[in-house]
Coordinates of C-alpha atoms in Angstrom, one line a residue:
M965 CA 71.9 -41.5 28.6
D966 CA 68.6 -39.9 27.8
G967 CA 65.6 -41.7 26.3
K968 CA 64.6 -41.2 22.6
N969 CA 62.5 -38.1 23.5
G970 CA 64.5 -37.0 26.5
Q971 CA 62.1 -38.7 28.9
Q972 CA 63.2 -41.3 31.4
Y973 CA 61.0 -43.3 33.7
R974 CA 61.7 -45.4 36.7
F975 CA 61.8 -49.2 36.2
R976 CA 59.0 -49.8 38.6
I977 CA 56.7 -47.4 36.7
V978 CA 57.5 -49.0 33.4
I979 CA 56.8 -52.5 34.8
S980 CA 53.6 -51.4 36.5
V981 CA 52.3 -49.7 33.3
L982 CA 53.4 -52.7 31.2
F983 CA 51.5 -55.2 33.5
T984 CA 48.4 -53.0 33.5
V985 CA 48.4 -52.6 29.7
L986 CA 48.8 -56.4 29.3
I987 CA 45.9 -57.1 31.6
V988 CA 43.7 -54.5 29.8
V989 CA 44.6 -55.9 26.3
F990 CA 44.1 -59.5 27.5
G991 CA 40.8 -58.6 29.1
V992 CA 39.5 -56.8 26.0
L993 CA 40.6 -59.5 23.7
F994 CA 39.3 -62.2 26.0
G995 CA 36.0 -60.4 26.2
Q996 CA 35.7 -60.0 22.5
L997 CA 36.6 -63.7 22.0
I998 CA 33.9 -64.7 24.4
F999 CA 31.5 -62.5 22.5
W1000 CA 32.4 -64.0 19.2
R1001 CA 32.2 -67.6 20.4
T1002 CA 29.0 -67.0 22.4
S1003 CA 27.5 -65.2 19.3
D1004 CA 28.3 -68.2 17.1
M1005 CA 26.8 -70.5 19.7
L1006 CA 23.6 -68.4 20.1
L1007 CA 23.2 -68.1 16.3
E1008 CA 23.6 -71.9 16.0
E1009 CA 21.1 -72.4 18.8
S1010 CA 18.8 -69.9 17.1
K1011 CA 18.9 -72.0 13.9
R1012 CA 18.2 -75.2 15.9
Y1013 CA 15.4 -73.5 17.7
F1014 CA 13.8 -72.3 14.5
A1015 CA 14.1 -75.8 13.0
Q1016 CA 12.5 -77.1 16.2
V1017 CA 9.6 -74.7 15.8
H1018 CA 9.2 -75.7 12.2
D1019 CA 9.2 -79.4 13.1
E1020 CA 6.8 -79.0 16.0
L1021 CA 4.4 -76.9 13.9
A1022 CA 4.6 -79.4 11.1
L1023 CA 4.0 -82.2 13.6
D1024 CA 1.0 -80.3 15.0
F1025 CA -0.4 -79.7 11.5
S1026 CA 0.2 -83.2 10.4
G1027 CA -1.3 -84.7 13.5
T1028 CA -4.5 -82.6 13.1
R1029 CA -4.7 -83.5 9.4
K1030 CA -4.4 -87.3 10.1
T1031 CA -7.1 -87.1 12.9
V1032 CA -9.5 -85.2 10.6
A1033 CA -8.7 -87.5 7.7
Q1034 CA -9.6 -90.5 9.9
T1035 CA -12.9 -88.8 11.0
V1036 CA -13.8 -88.0 7.4
A1037 CA -13.1 -91.6 6.3
I1038 CA -15.3 -93.0 9.1
L1039 CA -18.2 -90.7 8.3
G1040 CA -17.8 -91.7 4.6
K1041 CA -18.7 -95.3 5.6
T1042 CA -22.0 -94.3 7.2
D1043 CA -25.4 -93.7 5.6
I1044 CA -25.0 -89.9 6.0
T1045 CA -23.6 -89.9 2.5
T1046 CA -26.9 -91.2 1.0
A1047 CA -29.3 -89.4 3.3
T1048 CA -31.8 -87.3 1.3
S1049 CA -33.9 -85.7 4.0
L1050 CA -33.2 -83.4 6.9
E1051 CA -34.6 -85.9 9.4
E1052 CA -32.3 -88.7 8.1
R1053 CA -29.3 -86.4 8.3
L1054 CA -30.1 -85.2 11.9
K1055 CA -30.0 -88.8 13.1
F1056 CA -26.2 -88.6 12.6
L1057 CA -25.8 -85.5 14.8
P1058 CA -24.5 -87.4 17.8
I1059 CA -21.6 -88.8 15.6
F1060 CA -20.9 -85.3 14.3
Q1061 CA -20.9 -84.0 17.9
A1062 CA -18.5 -86.7 19.2
S1063 CA -16.1 -86.2 16.3
L1064 CA -16.0 -82.4 16.8
S1065 CA -15.4 -82.8 20.5
A1066 CA -12.6 -85.2 20.0
E1067 CA -10.5 -82.8 17.9
S1068 CA -10.4 -79.2 19.2
N1069 CA -8.9 -77.9 15.9
L1070 CA -11.8 -79.3 13.8
A1071 CA -14.3 -76.5 13.3
T1072 CA -16.8 -78.2 11.0
L1073 CA -17.9 -81.5 9.4
Q1074 CA -19.8 -81.4 6.2
V1075 CA -21.2 -83.5 3.4
G1076 CA -21.7 -82.3 -0.1
Y1077 CA -24.1 -84.3 -2.3
D1078 CA -24.0 -84.9 -6.0
N1079 CA -27.4 -83.2 -6.4
G1080 CA -26.2 -80.0 -4.8
D1081 CA -27.5 -80.7 -1.3
Y1082 CA -25.3 -79.7 1.6
F1083 CA -25.2 -80.6 5.3
I1084 CA -22.7 -79.0 7.7
V1085 CA -22.3 -79.1 11.5
R1086 CA -20.2 -76.4 13.2
A1087 CA -18.9 -76.4 16.8
V1088 CA -19.4 -73.0 18.4
G1089 CA -17.6 -73.0 21.7
G1090 CA -16.9 -69.3 22.0
E1091 CA -18.9 -66.1 22.3
L1092 CA -17.3 -64.8 19.1
L1093 CA -18.7 -67.6 16.9
R1094 CA -22.1 -67.5 18.6
N1095 CA -22.3 -63.8 17.9
H1096 CA -21.3 -64.4 14.3
F1097 CA -24.1 -66.9 13.8
N1098 CA -26.6 -65.0 16.0
A1099 CA -26.9 -68.2 18.1
P1100 CA -28.7 -68.5 21.5
A1101 CA -26.5 -68.3 24.6
K1102 CA -26.2 -72.1 25.2
T1103 CA -25.6 -73.1 21.6
S1104 CA -22.8 -75.6 21.1
L1105 CA -23.7 -76.7 17.5
V1106 CA -24.9 -74.8 14.5
V1107 CA -26.3 -76.9 11.7
D1108 CA -26.9 -75.7 8.1
N1109 CA -28.9 -77.8 5.7
I1110 CA -29.3 -76.9 2.0
S1111 CA -31.7 -78.9 0.0
R1112 CA -33.7 -78.4 -3.3
K1113 CA -37.4 -77.7 -2.9
A1114 CA -40.3 -78.2 -5.2
D1115 CA -39.7 -74.8 -6.9
N1116 CA -36.3 -76.2 -8.1
K1117 CA -34.4 -73.8 -5.9
N1118 CA -31.9 -74.5 -3.1
Y1119 CA -32.9 -73.3 0.4
L1120 CA -30.7 -73.0 3.4
Q1121 CA -32.1 -73.5 6.9
R1122 CA -30.1 -73.1 10.1
F1123 CA -30.6 -74.9 13.4
Y1124 CA -29.1 -74.4 16.9
F1125 CA -28.5 -77.2 19.4
N1126 CA -27.2 -77.2 23.0
P1127 CA -24.6 -79.8 24.3
S1128 CA -27.5 -82.2 25.0
L1129 CA -28.5 -81.9 21.3
Q1130 CA -31.8 -80.2 22.2
E1131 CA -32.9 -77.8 19.6
L1132 CA -32.7 -74.2 20.8
G1133 CA -34.1 -72.7 17.6
R1134 CA -34.1 -72.7 13.9
G1135 CA -34.0 -70.1 11.2
I1136 CA -36.4 -69.4 8.3
P1137 CA -35.4 -71.2 5.1
E1138 CA -33.6 -68.8 2.7
I1139 CA -32.7 -69.2 -0.9
A1140 CA -29.0 -70.2 -1.1
E1141 CA -26.6 -69.6 -3.9
Y1142 CA -24.0 -71.9 -2.3
D1143 CA -23.3 -75.1 -4.3
P1144 CA -20.8 -77.5 -2.7
R1145 CA -20.2 -79.1 -6.1
T1146 CA -18.3 -75.9 -7.1
R1147 CA -16.0 -75.8 -4.1
P1148 CA -12.4 -76.9 -4.4
W1149 CA -12.6 -79.5 -1.6
Y1150 CA -15.5 -81.2 -3.5
T1151 CA -14.1 -81.1 -7.1
A1152 CA -10.6 -82.3 -6.0
A1153 CA -12.0 -85.2 -4.0
I1154 CA -14.2 -86.6 -6.8
G1155 CA -12.4 -89.5 -8.4
A1156 CA -9.2 -89.0 -6.4
G1157 CA -9.7 -92.1 -4.3
R1158 CA -7.7 -90.6 -1.3
D1159 CA -7.7 -87.8 1.2
I1160 CA -7.5 -84.3 -0.3
R1161 CA -6.1 -81.2 1.5
T1162 CA -6.9 -77.8 0.1
A1163 CA -4.7 -74.8 0.1
P1164 CA -5.5 -72.3 2.9
Y1165 CA -8.6 -70.2 2.1
L1166 CA -11.3 -68.1 3.7
F1167 CA -14.3 -70.2 4.9
H1168 CA -17.5 -69.1 3.2
F1169 CA -19.8 -69.1 6.2
M1170 CA -17.4 -68.7 9.2
G1171 CA -15.3 -65.9 7.7
Q1172 CA -12.1 -67.6 9.1
M1173 CA -8.9 -68.8 7.5
G1174 CA -8.4 -72.6 7.3
I1175 CA -8.0 -75.7 5.2
T1176 CA -10.4 -78.4 4.3
I1177 CA -9.7 -82.2 4.3
S1178 CA -12.1 -84.1 2.1
R1179 CA -12.7 -87.6 0.7
E1180 CA -15.3 -89.0 -1.6
A1181 CA -17.6 -91.6 -0.2
E1182 CA -17.1 -94.5 -2.6
G1183 CA -20.0 -95.2 -5.0
T1184 CA -22.2 -92.3 -3.8
G1185 CA -21.0 -89.2 -5.5
S1186 CA -21.0 -87.5 -2.0
V1187 CA -18.0 -85.9 -0.4
V1188 CA -17.4 -85.8 3.3
A1189 CA -15.1 -83.0 4.5
G1190 CA -13.8 -81.4 7.7
D1191 CA -12.7 -77.8 8.1
V1192 CA -9.6 -77.0 10.2
T1193 CA -9.1 -73.4 11.1
L1194 CA -5.6 -72.1 11.3
Y1195 CA -6.3 -70.4 14.6
H1196 CA -4.4 -73.1 16.5
L1197 CA -1.3 -72.7 14.3
S1198 CA -1.3 -68.9 15.0
K1199 CA -1.5 -69.7 18.7
T1200 CA 1.5 -72.1 18.4
L1201 CA 3.5 -69.4 16.5
A1202 CA 2.7 -66.9 19.3
K1203 CA 4.1 -69.4 21.9
Y1204 CA 7.4 -69.7 20.1
R1205 CA 8.1 -66.0 19.6
Q1206 CA 11.9 -65.9 20.3
T1207 CA 12.5 -62.3 21.4
A1208 CA 10.3 -59.3 22.2
N1209 CA 10.5 -57.9 18.6
S1210 CA 10.8 -61.2 16.7
E1211 CA 8.3 -61.9 13.9
L1212 CA 7.2 -65.5 13.3
I1213 CA 4.7 -66.0 10.4
L1214 CA 3.4 -68.7 8.1
L1215 CA 3.0 -67.4 4.6
E1216 CA 1.6 -68.8 1.3
K1217 CA 3.3 -67.7 -1.9
K1218 CA 0.6 -67.3 -4.6
D1219 CA 0.3 -65.0 -7.6
Q1220 CA 3.7 -63.4 -6.8
D1221 CA 2.4 -62.3 -3.5
Y1222 CA 2.6 -63.5 0.1
W1223 CA -0.7 -64.4 1.9
V1224 CA -0.9 -64.8 5.6
T1225 CA -1.7 -68.4 6.7
A1226 CA -0.8 -68.2 10.4
Y1227 CA 0.3 -65.3 12.6
G1228 CA 0.9 -64.5 16.2
D1229 CA -2.2 -62.3 16.2
P1230 CA -4.9 -64.6 14.7
E1231 CA -7.3 -61.7 14.4
K1232 CA -5.1 -60.3 11.6
L1233 CA -5.5 -63.3 9.4
V1234 CA -8.7 -61.8 7.9
I1235 CA -9.4 -58.2 7.0
R1236 CA -12.5 -56.5 5.8
E1237 CA -12.8 -54.6 2.6
K1238 CA -16.1 -52.9 2.0
G1239 CA -17.6 -54.9 4.8
A1240 CA -16.7 -58.3 3.3
P1241 CA -14.0 -60.5 4.9
Q1242 CA -10.9 -61.0 2.8
R1243 CA -7.8 -63.0 3.4
S1244 CA -4.8 -60.9 4.6
R1245 CA -1.6 -60.5 2.6
A1246 CA 1.7 -59.8 4.4
R1247 CA 1.5 -56.1 3.5
D1248 CA -2.0 -55.9 5.0
L1249 CA -0.6 -56.5 8.5
G1250 CA 0.7 -53.0 8.6
N1251 CA 4.1 -54.2 9.7
P1252 CA 7.0 -52.2 7.9
L1253 CA 9.5 -55.0 8.8
L1254 CA 7.5 -57.6 7.0
N1255 CA 6.9 -55.3 4.0
Y1256 CA 10.6 -54.7 3.8
A1257 CA 11.6 -58.3 4.2
A1258 CA 9.1 -59.4 1.4
D1259 CA 11.2 -57.5 -1.1
I1260 CA 14.6 -59.0 -0.1
P1261 CA 15.9 -61.3 -2.9
T1262 CA 17.1 -63.9 -0.3
V1263 CA 13.9 -64.0 1.7
L1264 CA 13.3 -67.6 0.8
E1265 CA 16.8 -68.7 1.7
P1266 CA 17.2 -70.9 4.9
F1267 CA 19.3 -68.2 6.6
Y1268 CA 20.0 -64.6 5.7
N1269 CA 20.6 -61.2 7.3
F1270 CA 19.7 -57.6 6.4
S1271 CA 19.5 -54.1 7.9
F1272 CA 16.3 -52.3 8.6
K1273 CA 16.1 -48.8 10.1
G1274 CA 19.6 -48.9 11.3
R1275 CA 19.2 -52.3 13.0
K1276 CA 20.7 -55.6 12.0
W1277 CA 18.2 -58.4 11.5
L1278 CA 18.6 -62.2 11.1
G1279 CA 16.1 -64.1 9.0
S1280 CA 15.3 -67.7 8.3
T1281 CA 12.8 -69.2 6.0
L1282 CA 11.9 -72.9 5.8
Q1283 CA 9.4 -74.5 3.4
F1284 CA 6.4 -75.9 5.3
G1285 CA 4.4 -79.0 4.4
S1286 CA 3.7 -80.4 1.0
T1287 CA 4.1 -78.3 -2.2
E1288 CA 1.4 -80.2 -4.1
V1289 CA -1.4 -77.8 -3.3
D1290 CA 0.4 -74.7 -2.0
E1291 CA 3.7 -73.1 -1.3
L1292 CA 3.8 -72.5 2.5
Y1293 CA 6.9 -70.9 4.1
L1294 CA 7.6 -70.4 7.8
V1295 CA 9.5 -67.1 8.3
L1296 CA 11.4 -66.0 11.4
L1297 CA 12.8 -62.5 11.7
S1298 CA 14.7 -61.5 14.8
P1299 CA 16.8 -58.4 15.7
E1300 CA 20.5 -59.4 16.0
K1301 CA 20.9 -57.3 19.1
E1302 CA 18.2 -59.2 21.0
L1303 CA 19.4 -62.6 19.8
L1304 CA 22.9 -61.7 21.0
S1305 CA 21.9 -60.0 24.2
E1306 CA 23.4 -62.8 26.3
A1307 CA 26.7 -62.6 24.4
R1308 CA 26.8 -58.9 25.0
R1309 CA 26.0 -59.4 28.6
L1310 CA 28.9 -61.9 28.9
R1311 CA 31.2 -59.4 27.2
S1312 CA 30.2 -56.6 29.5
Q1313 CA 30.8 -58.9 32.5
T1314 CA 34.2 -59.8 31.2
I1315 CA 35.2 -56.2 30.8
L1316 CA 33.9 -55.5 34.3
Y1317 CA 35.8 -58.4 35.7
T1318 CA 38.9 -57.1 33.9
A1319 CA 38.5 -53.7 35.4
L1320 CA 38.1 -55.3 38.8
M1321 CA 41.2 -57.4 38.2
I1322 CA 43.2 -54.3 37.2
F1323 CA 42.0 -52.5 40.4
L1324 CA 43.1 -55.5 42.5
T1325 CA 46.4 -56.2 40.8
I1326 CA 47.7 -52.6 40.7
P1327 CA 49.0 -52.7 44.3
I1328 CA 50.4 -56.2 43.7
T1329 CA 52.0 -55.1 40.4
W1330 CA 53.5 -52.0 42.2
L1331 CA 55.0 -54.2 45.0
L1332 CA 56.3 -56.7 42.5
A1333 CA 57.9 -53.9 40.3
R1334 CA 59.4 -52.4 43.4
K1335 CA 60.9 -55.8 44.5
I1336 CA 62.3 -56.2 41.0
S1337 CA 63.7 -52.7 40.6
S1338 CA 65.2 -52.3 44.1
P1339 CA 68.2 -54.6 43.4
M1340 CA 68.7 -52.9 40.1
Q1341 CA 68.7 -49.4 41.7
L1342 CA 71.3 -50.7 44.2
L1343 CA 73.3 -52.1 41.3
A1344 CA 73.2 -48.7 39.6
K1345 CA 74.5 -47.1 42.9
E1346 CA 77.2 -49.7 43.2
T1347 CA 78.3 -49.1 39.6
K1348 CA 78.6 -45.4 40.2
R1349 CA 80.7 -46.2 43.4
I1350 CA 83.0 -48.5 41.4
S1351 CA 83.4 -45.9 38.7
R1352 CA 84.8 -43.6 41.4
F1353 CA 87.2 -46.4 42.4
E1354 CA 85.5 -46.8 45.8
F1355 CA 85.7 -50.5 46.6
G1356 CA 83.8 -52.1 49.4
T1357 CA 83.3 -55.6 50.7
A1358 CA 79.5 -55.7 51.1
A1359 CA 77.9 -58.4 48.9
M1360 CA 74.9 -57.5 46.7
P1361 CA 71.5 -58.7 48.1
A1362 CA 70.1 -61.8 46.5
S1363 CA 67.2 -61.4 44.0
F1364 CA 64.5 -64.0 43.1
I1365 CA 65.1 -62.9 39.4
K1366 CA 67.9 -65.0 38.1
E1367 CA 69.3 -62.3 35.7
V1368 CA 69.3 -59.6 38.3
D1369 CA 71.0 -62.0 40.8
E1370 CA 73.6 -62.9 38.2
L1371 CA 74.2 -59.3 37.4
G1372 CA 74.7 -58.5 41.1
L1373 CA 77.1 -61.4 41.5
A1374 CA 79.0 -60.3 38.3
M1375 CA 79.2 -56.8 39.7
T1376 CA 80.6 -58.1 43.0
M1377 CA 83.2 -60.2 41.2
M1378 CA 84.1 -57.3 38.9
E1379 CA 84.6 -55.1 42.0
G1380 CA 86.8 -57.7 43.7
T1381 CA 88.7 -58.4 40.5
I1382 CA 89.4 -54.7 39.9
G1383 CA 90.4 -54.3 43.5
Q1384 CA 92.8 -57.3 43.3
F1385 CA 94.2 -56.1 40.1
L1386 CA 94.9 -52.7 41.6
S1387 CA 96.4 -54.3 44.7
L1388 CA 98.5 -56.6 42.6
I1389 CA 99.7 -53.9 40.3
S1390 CA 100.6 -51.8 43.4
S1391 CA 102.5 -54.6 44.9
L1392 CA 104.3 -55.5 41.7
A1393 CA 105.2 -52.0 41.0
G1394 CA 107.1 -51.7 44.3
E1395 CA 108.7 -55.2 44.2
Q1396 CA 112.3 -55.4 43.0
D1397 CA 113.1 -59.0 43.9
F1398 CA 112.2 -61.3 41.0
D1399 CA 111.8 -64.4 43.2
K1400 CA 109.4 -62.6 45.6
L1401 CA 107.6 -61.1 42.6
L1402 CA 107.1 -64.6 41.1
H1403 CA 105.9 -65.9 44.5
R1404 CA 103.4 -63.1 44.9
I1405 CA 102.0 -63.5 41.3
T1406 CA 101.6 -67.3 41.9
E1407 CA 100.0 -66.8 45.3
E1408 CA 97.5 -64.2 44.1
T1409 CA 96.6 -66.1 41.0
M1410 CA 95.9 -69.3 43.0
A1411 CA 93.7 -67.3 45.4
I1412 CA 91.7 -65.5 42.8
S1413 CA 91.3 -68.6 40.5
G1414 CA 90.2 -70.8 43.5
A1415 CA 92.9 -73.4 42.6
D1416 CA 94.0 -76.0 45.2
G1417 CA 97.7 -75.6 44.2
A1418 CA 100.0 -73.7 41.8
F1419 CA 103.5 -73.9 40.5
T1420 CA 105.6 -71.9 38.0
Y1421 CA 108.5 -72.7 35.7
V1422 CA 110.8 -69.9 34.4
V1423 CA 113.2 -69.8 31.5
D1424 CA 116.9 -69.9 32.5
D1425 CA 118.5 -68.3 29.4
T1426 CA 122.0 -69.1 30.7
E1427 CA 121.4 -72.9 30.9
A1428 CA 118.8 -72.9 28.1
Q1429 CA 116.4 -74.7 30.6
L1430 CA 112.9 -74.4 32.0
I1431 CA 113.4 -74.6 35.7
P1432 CA 111.0 -74.6 38.7
G1433 CA 110.4 -71.1 40.1
T1434 CA 108.0 -71.5 42.9
A1435 CA 105.2 -73.8 44.1
M1436 CA 102.5 -73.7 46.7
T1437 CA 99.3 -75.4 47.9
R1438 CA 96.5 -74.9 50.4
D1439 CA 96.2 -76.3 53.9
K1440 CA 93.0 -77.6 55.5
G1441 CA 92.1 -74.0 56.4
R1442 CA 92.4 -73.0 52.7
Q1443 CA 95.5 -70.9 53.5
S1444 CA 98.4 -71.0 51.1
K1445 CA 101.7 -72.7 52.0
T1446 CA 104.9 -73.1 50.1
V1447 CA 105.9 -76.4 48.5
D1448 CA 109.5 -77.5 48.1
I1449 CA 110.5 -77.2 44.4
E1450 CA 113.5 -79.5 44.7
Q1451 CA 111.4 -82.4 43.6
L1452 CA 110.1 -80.7 40.5
P1453 CA 112.1 -81.7 37.4
T1454 CA 114.1 -79.3 35.1
Y1455 CA 113.5 -79.4 31.3
D1456 CA 115.8 -78.5 28.4
L1457 CA 114.3 -75.9 26.1
S1458 CA 115.3 -78.0 23.1
G1459 CA 113.4 -81.0 24.5
D1460 CA 109.8 -82.2 23.8
A1461 CA 108.5 -82.0 27.4
Q1462 CA 104.8 -81.1 27.8
L1463 CA 105.5 -77.7 29.5
V1464 CA 108.2 -76.8 27.0
G1465 CA 105.8 -77.4 24.1
L1466 CA 103.3 -75.2 25.8
L1467 CA 105.9 -72.5 26.3
N1468 CA 106.9 -72.6 22.7
R1469 CA 103.3 -72.4 21.5
G1470 CA 102.5 -69.5 23.9
E1471 CA 99.0 -70.7 24.7
R1472 CA 96.7 -71.8 27.6
A1473 CA 96.1 -75.6 28.1
V1474 CA 93.4 -77.3 30.2
T1475 CA 94.7 -80.8 30.8
K1476 CA 93.1 -83.8 32.5
A1477 CA 95.2 -85.3 35.3
E1478 CA 95.6 -88.6 33.5
S1479 CA 97.4 -86.9 30.6
F1480 CA 99.6 -84.6 32.7
A1481 CA 103.2 -85.6 32.9
L1482 CA 103.7 -84.3 36.5
R1483 CA 100.6 -85.9 37.9
D1484 CA 102.4 -88.2 40.3
I1485 CA 104.8 -85.6 41.6
V1486 CA 101.9 -83.1 42.1
T1487 CA 99.9 -85.7 44.0
E1488 CA 102.9 -86.5 46.3
Q1489 CA 104.3 -83.0 46.8
F1490 CA 101.0 -80.9 46.9
G1491 CA 98.9 -83.4 48.8
V1492 CA 96.2 -82.9 46.1
H1493 CA 94.7 -85.6 43.8
P1494 CA 94.6 -83.5 40.6
Q1495 CA 91.6 -83.7 38.3
T1496 CA 92.4 -80.8 36.0
I1497 CA 95.5 -78.7 35.5
I1498 CA 95.4 -75.3 33.7
S1499 CA 98.7 -74.1 32.3
I1500 CA 99.3 -70.7 30.8
T1501 CA 102.5 -69.0 29.6
L1502 CA 104.0 -66.0 31.3
E1503 CA 105.1 -63.2 29.1
N1504 CA 107.2 -60.0 29.7
R1505 CA 106.2 -56.6 28.5
H1506 CA 107.7 -57.3 25.1
G1507 CA 105.4 -60.3 24.6
E1508 CA 108.2 -62.8 25.0
S1509 CA 107.4 -66.1 26.8
I1510 CA 109.4 -66.3 30.1
G1511 CA 107.8 -69.1 31.9
V1512 CA 104.7 -71.3 32.6
L1513 CA 102.2 -71.0 35.4
S1514 CA 100.2 -74.1 36.2
L1515 CA 97.1 -74.3 38.5
V1516 CA 96.0 -77.5 40.1
Y1517 CA 92.3 -78.3 40.7
G1518 CA 91.4 -81.3 42.8
A1519 CA 87.7 -81.4 41.7
A1520 CA 86.2 -81.0 38.3
K1521 CA 83.4 -78.9 39.6
D1522 CA 85.8 -76.1 40.2
L1523 CA 85.9 -75.3 36.5
E1524 CA 82.1 -75.4 36.0
G1525 CA 79.9 -72.4 35.7
E1526 CA 80.2 -68.8 34.7
H1527 CA 82.0 -67.8 37.9
Q1528 CA 85.0 -69.9 37.1
A1529 CA 84.9 -68.7 33.6
G1530 CA 85.5 -65.2 35.0
R1531 CA 88.4 -66.5 37.1
L1532 CA 90.0 -68.1 34.0
A1533 CA 89.7 -64.8 32.2
Y1534 CA 91.4 -63.1 35.1
I1535 CA 94.2 -65.7 35.0
E1536 CA 94.8 -65.0 31.3
A1537 CA 94.8 -61.3 32.0

């Protein structure tokens, strides 16, 4: 019989292809599952990582603020808040130096007086700041003092000190327009009775981004303040850059725009317009990604995603610090491909391992398919041989596959059954003596059914009786031998004997020994302790009942299993 498209394939090929396809499908699905699960894990880890960055940055910022606030509070208790001359103020220079040295993020300490005077001490530890203030090479402190002179004008004079507080030089007094009383850190502290933190802004003298923490010295009208640059926050952000192309930035939202507060490249916090330093906005960084993200409606959401220039990006924005004086947001933007690079690597490895598994299992699959198909091929040959009525005696080889083994056994039984049928038919066709014919039928049936004994009753129409016809059993060598039928009873056809009832109903009966009427006689005459008796009616070619054939089984197991079911089917046939 041809296949649907006229194509037929060997069983071993079908099995091999099926196994290979299953391994490929499993490998691909397993690899994709790993990718999905790993992606979810990495995304969750990315969220936790960003939250950790936020917490650590906030802790760093809060710790610096507390330290500076304590320093400011201590200075507010000293006489620096009431000093009216430069000489008095310089006496406190060792305290200023110690305070600046104790906190690396503290750039300046300053005092604003209610008369407009101003005293500020700056730590200049780097070449950049020394160049900015035109300071001598060994300068560690730059001091500015603004005081009102006799002409009713404010003059600023600058001093340079080395680490030993030896004066290295001083500048010429210059008229100053700077008035501390107009600065936000001064006005907010007056009357507040607590520490004040300003929003990030550009320091007037240093030209750097930072915040100021200030506090009014009680009862003096003076305000002590400390400037904290945001340079250290930018360095912290640079340290936590998650992937090569990730962007991590601290922004302040003000006037419907985003102003840079901390960035991985601190030099970009300030730009120069017409020679004057200005605070950078996000779009001033020249980063197309940040410009694009600033216009996303969900940019202030904790987590969001978007596409930019054909690449998928994941974003996260968390509010930073207090909202009393500013709106600060920590923003992280990372390319999805880089974040999930580990997941993609695992998926690629899984696919590679699957390919290797296929390469290694193809020979095994081929051998297994061959071992499965070989008995089936032999079965096909045997079926063709049986179809040509060529009967042999060789048994089918056993198979480790149950269904194939059962099919081979069924084929062997079918061959034997057909052969026995043909042999029996041939014998019966040539037999003219009824008694010999009955004996032959009983003997063959007992042999094929595997019974331990058999006997037949036939109808005697003349006497209207059911009389014993023949009986036989097996000896110890399992060979058949005839049993004397004289001890078997005769039954009237009009009676209600068990076998007569079976004859009249024309059916097969499987009877347990305890309910069989002839049990004791069978035990005595056949030498078998019957467990089960199968009785079937014998019919002539016209379908008329002419007798009863009974098979005796000495063990119940003889009737168990599919093999015996086949024997019973043969008996009925």
